[in-house]
Coordinates of C-alpha atoms and ligand atoms in Angstrom, one line a residue:
M1 CA 23.1 -25.0 12.1
R2 CA 19.6 -23.6 12.6
S3 CA 19.8 -20.8 10.6
W4 CA 18.6 -22.2 7.4
R5 CA 15.4 -23.3 9.0
L6 CA 14.9 -20.0 10.6
S7 CA 15.6 -18.1 7.2
S8 CA 12.7 -20.2 5.6
T9 CA 10.5 -19.0 8.3
A10 CA 11.5 -15.6 7.7
Y11 CA 10.8 -16.3 4.0
C12 CA 7.4 -17.7 4.5
L13 CA 6.6 -14.5 6.8
A14 CA 7.7 -12.3 4.0
V15 CA 5.9 -13.8 1.3
L16 CA 2.5 -13.9 3.5
F17 CA 3.0 -10.2 4.3
C18 CA 3.6 -9.2 0.8
N19 CA 1.4 -11.3 -1.1
N20 CA -2.0 -11.7 0.5
S21 CA -3.4 -9.7 -2.3
A22 CA -4.9 -13.1 -3.4
L23 CA -6.9 -13.2 -0.4
A24 CA -8.4 -9.8 -0.6
A25 CA -12.2 -10.2 -0.6
A26 CA -14.3 -8.7 -3.7
P27 CA -15.1 -5.1 -2.9
V28 CA -18.3 -4.5 -0.5
V29 CA -19.4 -0.8 -0.9
G30 CA -21.0 0.4 2.3
G31 CA -20.6 2.8 5.2
T32 CA -18.5 5.9 4.1
V33 CA -17.4 4.4 1.1
C34 CA -21.0 4.4 0.1
G35 CA -22.0 8.3 1.3
K36 CA -18.4 9.1 -0.7
A37 CA -19.2 7.5 -3.8
C38 CA -22.7 9.3 -3.8
R39 CA -20.8 12.7 -3.2
Q40 CA -18.2 11.9 -5.9
T41 CA -20.7 11.4 -8.7
F42 CA -21.9 15.2 -8.4
R43 CA -18.2 16.3 -8.8
T44 CA -18.8 17.1 -12.3
L45 CA -22.3 18.6 -11.7
R46 CA -23.2 22.0 -11.7
F47 CA -26.6 23.5 -9.9
S48 CA -28.1 26.9 -11.2
D49 CA -28.9 27.9 -7.7
A50 CA -25.3 27.8 -6.6
P51 CA -23.3 31.1 -7.5
D52 CA -21.5 30.8 -10.9
W53 CA -18.1 28.5 -11.2
V54 CA -17.4 28.0 -7.5
F55 CA -15.7 25.4 -5.9
F56 CA -17.5 22.0 -5.5
A57 CA -17.3 22.3 -1.6
V58 CA -19.0 25.8 -2.0
Q59 CA -21.7 24.6 -4.2
E60 CA -22.4 21.7 -1.8
C61 CA -23.0 24.5 1.0
T62 CA -25.2 26.7 -1.0
S63 CA -26.9 24.5 -3.5
R64 CA -30.4 23.3 -2.3
L65 CA -30.7 21.2 -5.2
Y66 CA -27.7 19.6 -4.8
Q67 CA -28.5 19.0 -1.2
Q68 CA -31.7 17.3 -2.0
S69 CA -29.8 15.1 -4.9
V70 CA -27.2 14.0 -2.7
H71 CA -29.7 13.1 0.3
L72 CA -31.8 11.4 -2.4
C73 CA -28.5 9.4 -3.5
W74 CA -27.7 8.3 0.1
E75 CA -31.3 7.3 0.7
I76 CA -31.5 5.1 -2.6
Y77 CA -28.1 3.5 -2.7
C78 CA -27.0 3.8 1.1
S79 CA -28.3 2.2 4.5
E80 CA -27.3 5.7 6.2
D81 CA -26.2 9.0 5.4
V82 CA -22.8 9.0 7.0
W83 CA -21.4 11.8 5.4
I84 CA -23.3 14.9 6.9
L85 CA -21.0 15.5 9.6
E86 CA -18.1 16.1 7.7
I87 CA -20.0 18.3 5.3
N88 CA -21.5 19.9 7.8
Q89 CA -18.2 21.1 9.6
T90 CA -16.8 22.2 6.0
C91 CA -19.9 24.5 5.8
Q92 CA -19.7 25.8 8.8
E93 CA -16.1 27.0 8.0
I94 CA -17.1 28.0 4.6
D95 CA -19.9 30.1 5.2
G96 CA -21.4 29.3 8.5
S97 CA -24.4 27.6 7.2
Q98 CA -25.4 24.0 8.1
F99 CA -25.7 21.0 5.9
P100 CA -29.4 20.0 5.8
T101 CA -30.7 16.8 7.4
H102 CA -32.3 14.1 5.5
D103 CA -35.6 15.7 6.2
I104 CA -34.7 18.0 3.4
I105 CA -36.4 15.2 1.0
A106 CA -39.1 14.2 3.4
G107 CA -41.8 15.9 1.1
L108 CA -40.7 13.7 -2.2
T109 CA -42.9 10.8 -3.2
D110 CA -41.8 7.8 -4.8
E111 CA -43.4 9.0 -8.2
D112 CA -41.3 12.1 -7.6
V113 CA -38.2 10.2 -7.5
V114 CA -38.7 7.8 -10.7
Q115 CA -39.2 11.2 -12.5
I116 CA -35.8 12.5 -11.6
A117 CA -33.1 12.6 -14.6
R118 CA -30.5 10.1 -14.2
F119 CA -26.6 10.9 -15.2
N120 CA -23.8 9.1 -15.3
A121 CA -20.0 10.3 -16.4
T122 CA -20.7 11.6 -20.1
S123 CA -24.6 12.0 -20.2
P124 CA -26.3 14.5 -19.9
D125 CA -23.5 16.7 -20.9
R126 CA -22.6 19.5 -18.5
V127 CA -22.7 22.5 -20.6
H128 CA -25.2 24.4 -18.6
P129 CA -26.0 24.2 -14.6
F130 CA -29.0 22.0 -14.1
A131 CA -32.4 23.4 -12.7
Q132 CA -33.8 20.3 -11.4
L133 CA -32.9 17.3 -9.0
M134 CA -30.3 14.8 -10.3
L135 CA -29.6 11.0 -9.7
P136 CA -26.3 9.2 -10.7
S137 CA -27.4 6.1 -12.6
R138 CA -26.9 2.7 -10.5
A139 CA -23.6 2.0 -12.8
F140 CA -22.4 5.4 -12.3
Y141 CA -22.9 4.9 -8.6
D142 CA -21.3 1.6 -8.8
L143 CA -18.4 2.7 -10.8
W144 CA -17.6 5.3 -7.9
G145 CA -17.9 2.9 -5.1
R146 CA -15.6 0.5 -7.0
T147 CA -13.3 3.4 -7.3
L148 CA -13.3 4.3 -4.0
D149 CA -13.1 0.6 -2.5
A150 CA -10.0 0.1 -5.1
H151 CA -8.4 3.5 -4.2
G152 CA -8.5 2.5 -0.2
Y153 CA -7.1 -0.8 -1.3
I154 CA -4.5 0.2 -2.9
W155 CA -3.3 2.7 -0.4
D156 CA -3.7 0.2 2.4
K157 CA -1.2 -2.0 0.3
H158 CA 1.3 0.9 -0.2
Y159 CA 1.4 1.5 3.8
Y160 CA 2.0 -2.1 4.3
Y161 CA 4.3 -2.9 1.7
G162 CA 6.4 -0.1 2.7
W163 CA 6.6 -1.6 6.4
A164 CA 7.3 -5.0 5.1
M165 CA 11.0 -3.4 4.1
G166 CA 11.9 -2.8 7.6
I167 CA 10.3 -5.9 8.8
F168 CA 12.3 -8.1 6.4
W169 CA 15.5 -6.8 8.0
A170 CA 13.8 -6.9 11.5
V171 CA 13.3 -10.9 10.8
V172 CA 17.2 -11.0 9.2
V173 CA 18.6 -9.7 12.2
A174 CA 16.5 -11.6 14.7
V175 CA 17.6 -14.8 13.0
G176 CA 21.5 -13.5 13.2
V177 CA 20.8 -12.7 16.9
L178 CA 19.0 -16.5 17.4
N179 CA 21.6 -18.0 15.4
R180 CA 24.6 -16.7 17.2
A181 CA 22.8 -17.3 20.6
L182 CA 22.4 -21.2 19.3
I183 CA 26.2 -21.1 18.4
Q184 CA 26.8 -20.3 21.6
W185 CA 24.9 -22.4 23.4
E186 CA 26.1 -25.5 21.2
A187 CA 29.6 -24.4 22.1
C188 CA 29.0 -24.6 25.8
R189 CA 27.3 -28.0 25.9
P190 CA 29.5 -31.1 26.7
R191 CA 30.9 -32.9 23.5
A192 CA 28.8 -36.2 24.0
F193 CA 25.5 -34.3 23.7
R194 CA 26.2 -32.2 20.8
T195 CA 23.9 -33.3 17.9
Q196 CA 25.4 -33.7 14.6
Q197 CA 22.4 -34.5 12.1
R198 CA 23.2 -35.3 8.6
T199 CA 21.0 -32.8 7.3
D200 CA 23.0 -30.0 9.5
V201 CA 26.1 -31.2 7.8
W202 CA 25.0 -31.1 4.6
F203 CA 23.4 -27.6 5.1
K204 CA 26.6 -26.6 6.7
R205 CA 28.6 -28.1 3.7
N206 CA 26.3 -26.7 1.0
I207 CA 24.4 -23.7 1.7
L208 CA 26.3 -22.0 4.8
A209 CA 29.9 -22.7 4.2
P210 CA 30.6 -22.1 0.5
A211 CA 31.0 -19.0 -1.3
T212 CA 28.3 -17.6 -3.6
F213 CA 29.7 -19.2 -7.1
G214 CA 32.1 -21.9 -5.4
R215 CA 34.9 -19.9 -4.8
R216 CA 36.6 -20.3 -1.4
C217 CA 36.7 -17.0 0.0
V218 CA 34.8 -17.8 3.1
Q219 CA 38.3 -18.6 4.4
D220 CA 39.6 -15.4 4.2
F221 CA 36.9 -14.0 6.9
G222 CA 37.2 -16.8 9.3
G223 CA 35.2 -17.2 12.4
W224 CA 31.3 -16.0 12.7
G225 CA 32.3 -12.3 11.8
T226 CA 31.3 -12.5 8.3
L227 CA 27.7 -14.0 7.3
P228 CA 28.7 -16.8 5.1
P229 CA 28.6 -15.6 1.4
R230 CA 25.8 -18.1 0.2
V231 CA 23.6 -17.1 2.9
R232 CA 24.3 -13.5 2.3
T233 CA 23.3 -14.1 -1.3
L234 CA 20.1 -15.7 -0.4
T235 CA 19.1 -13.1 1.7
L236 CA 19.7 -10.4 -0.9
T237 CA 18.2 -12.3 -3.3
L238 CA 15.0 -12.9 -1.3
F239 CA 15.1 -8.9 -0.5
V240 CA 15.2 -8.1 -4.3
L241 CA 12.2 -10.6 -4.7
I242 CA 9.9 -9.0 -2.1
N243 CA 10.9 -5.7 -3.4
I244 CA 9.8 -6.8 -6.8
V245 CA 6.7 -8.4 -5.9
C246 CA 5.9 -5.4 -3.6
A247 CA 6.2 -3.1 -6.4
V248 CA 4.0 -5.4 -8.6
Y249 CA 0.9 -6.8 -6.6
G250 CA -1.8 -4.9 -4.3
Y251 CA -3.4 -3.1 -7.1
R252 CA -7.2 -2.9 -8.4
F253 CA -7.3 -1.6 -11.7
F254 CA -10.4 -1.4 -13.9
E255 CA -11.6 0.5 -17.0
G256 CA -13.8 3.4 -15.9
Y257 CA -12.0 4.1 -12.6
G258 CA -13.2 7.2 -11.4
Y259 CA -10.1 9.1 -10.9
Y260 CA -8.2 8.0 -14.0
P261 CA -10.1 6.5 -16.5
T262 CA -7.5 4.7 -18.5
I263 CA -5.7 1.4 -17.1
G264 CA -2.5 3.0 -18.4
M265 CA -2.8 6.2 -16.3
Q266 CA -3.7 4.1 -13.2
I267 CA -0.8 2.2 -13.6
L268 CA 1.5 5.2 -13.9
R269 CA 0.1 6.8 -10.7
Y270 CA 0.0 4.0 -8.2
V271 CA 2.9 2.1 -9.2
S272 CA 5.0 5.5 -9.1
D273 CA 3.2 6.1 -5.5
R274 CA 4.2 2.6 -4.5
T275 CA 7.6 2.7 -5.6
G276 CA 8.2 5.9 -4.2
I277 CA 6.9 4.7 -0.6
I278 CA 9.1 1.8 -0.9
S279 CA 12.1 3.6 -1.8
F280 CA 11.4 5.9 1.1
A281 CA 11.1 2.8 3.3
N282 CA 14.3 1.8 2.3
F283 CA 16.2 4.9 3.2
P284 CA 16.6 4.2 6.9
L285 CA 18.1 0.8 5.9
I286 CA 20.6 2.4 3.9
W287 CA 21.9 4.6 6.8
L288 CA 21.7 2.0 9.3
F289 CA 23.5 -0.5 7.4
G290 CA 26.1 2.2 6.4
M291 CA 27.3 3.2 9.7
R292 CA 30.1 1.7 10.7
N293 CA 29.3 1.2 14.1
N294 CA 25.8 0.4 14.3
V295 CA 23.3 -1.4 16.4
V296 CA 22.7 -4.2 14.0
I297 CA 26.3 -5.1 13.8
W298 CA 26.5 -5.4 17.7
L299 CA 23.6 -7.3 17.9
T300 CA 24.2 -10.0 15.1
G301 CA 27.9 -10.1 15.4
W302 CA 28.1 -9.7 11.7
D303 CA 31.0 -7.6 10.5
F304 CA 30.9 -4.2 8.7
K305 CA 31.5 -6.0 5.6
T306 CA 28.4 -7.7 5.7
Y307 CA 26.4 -4.8 6.5
N308 CA 28.3 -2.8 3.9
N309 CA 27.3 -5.2 1.4
F310 CA 23.4 -4.9 2.6
H311 CA 24.0 -1.0 2.4
R312 CA 24.8 -1.4 -1.4
W313 CA 22.1 -3.7 -2.2
V314 CA 19.5 -1.6 -0.5
G315 CA 20.6 1.6 -2.0
R316 CA 20.4 0.3 -5.5
L317 CA 17.3 -0.9 -5.1
A318 CA 16.0 2.4 -3.6
A319 CA 17.7 4.4 -6.4
L320 CA 16.0 2.5 -9.0
Q321 CA 12.5 2.7 -7.4
A322 CA 13.5 6.5 -7.2
I323 CA 13.6 6.4 -10.5
I324 CA 10.6 4.5 -11.5
H325 CA 8.7 7.0 -9.3
S326 CA 10.2 9.9 -11.3
V327 CA 9.7 8.9 -14.5
G328 CA 6.1 7.4 -13.8
Y329 CA 4.9 11.0 -12.5
T330 CA 6.8 12.7 -15.1
A331 CA 4.8 10.4 -18.2
L332 CA 1.6 10.8 -15.8
I333 CA 1.7 14.9 -15.8
L334 CA 3.1 15.3 -19.7
Ligands
NAG401 C1 -24.0 21.1 12.0 O1 -22.9 21.7 12.6 C2 -24.0 22.8 13.8 C3 -22.6 23.4 14.3 O2 -21.7 22.5 14.9 C4 -24.8 22.1 14.8 O3 -25.3 22.9 15.5 C5 -25.6 21.2 13.9 O4 -26.8 20.5 14.4 C6 -25.1 20.1 12.6 N1 -25.9 19.7 11.9 C7 -26.1 18.5 11.5 C8 -27.2 18.2 10.5 O5 -25.1 17.6 11.8
NAG402 C1 -24.1 7.2 -20.1 O1 -25.6 7.0 -20.3 C2 -26.0 7.1 -21.8 C3 -27.4 7.7 -22.1 O2 -28.4 6.8 -20.9 C4 -25.5 6.0 -22.6 O3 -26.0 6.2 -23.8 C5 -24.2 5.9 -22.2 O4 -23.6 4.7 -22.9 C6 -23.8 6.1 -20.8 N1 -22.2 6.1 -20.7 C7 -21.5 5.3 -19.8 C8 -20.1 5.7 -20.0 O5 -22.0 4.4 -19.3

């Protein structure tokens, strides 16, 4: 019986897929992230040459002080100004204006730049609009660089871990199909050529055949219609573990994160997102395994009882994830 060896391969694949956070490189802020980070630092700043109390996007298109400041920021912290095209597009839509090019700061000397006031998240205070050029401090800029980097990282993981659910079951079904093919192949070979290695016998006796808790219920089903209970339990345990790992790993939280200052809020927001996405990813599986005539029954030859068991467990996990998602979001906005 090869199915045990195949399932350990599946296990390795799944773990590799879900748990690569340790391999993730340290944040490198460059390119688009850099351009965006500069912009984000200015979000709470108002300039006096923009109309009063307009949205940030409007200030972006109307305030020359802002436009010079952000170009300077790009000049100092980024290798290239990567954001002009998108902002230019937005300005076209908002008021038909064009976002100026880098030339807007051509007249500034190094001495001018040294004189420019630096700001961070709290200082100077934002009571009055500023009538001068402003530059984010290095530390504040770095904070936003890290924030955007972490944000992108977490969202990538949301996406991959959502897919991990479907991939896990695709591997399980693939193992089932292969196993079935091997059994048929084995049965067709002449008796003298059949291999009956000792490990095979051990696996058959200890892993495949027995019921999960030692009861002899496997005999009730007979044949190959039902996935043996111990394999079923192992598969489900592995799936539960993957769900836990995928909900717990793949985040980058830190004090001072731009969108959510406290780590508690970051956890609420991103764990809620993650569980919501994984729950959503589990829904098609609940539906697939719950159908009496489904394509996976046909592929693997395992009976409806097996899939009904999978159906229930995927359903329980998805429900639990949906609850965590809702509670997390509720706690975040309260
Ligand atoms: C902004 O968009 C306009 C119209 O699409 C274009 O003519 C102009 O060159 C653009 N400016 C920059 C800086 O890309
Ligand atoms: C912001 O800058 C002020 C003045 O330079 C400094 O006292 C303060 O600690 C800074 N705040 C943060 C959060 O870095």
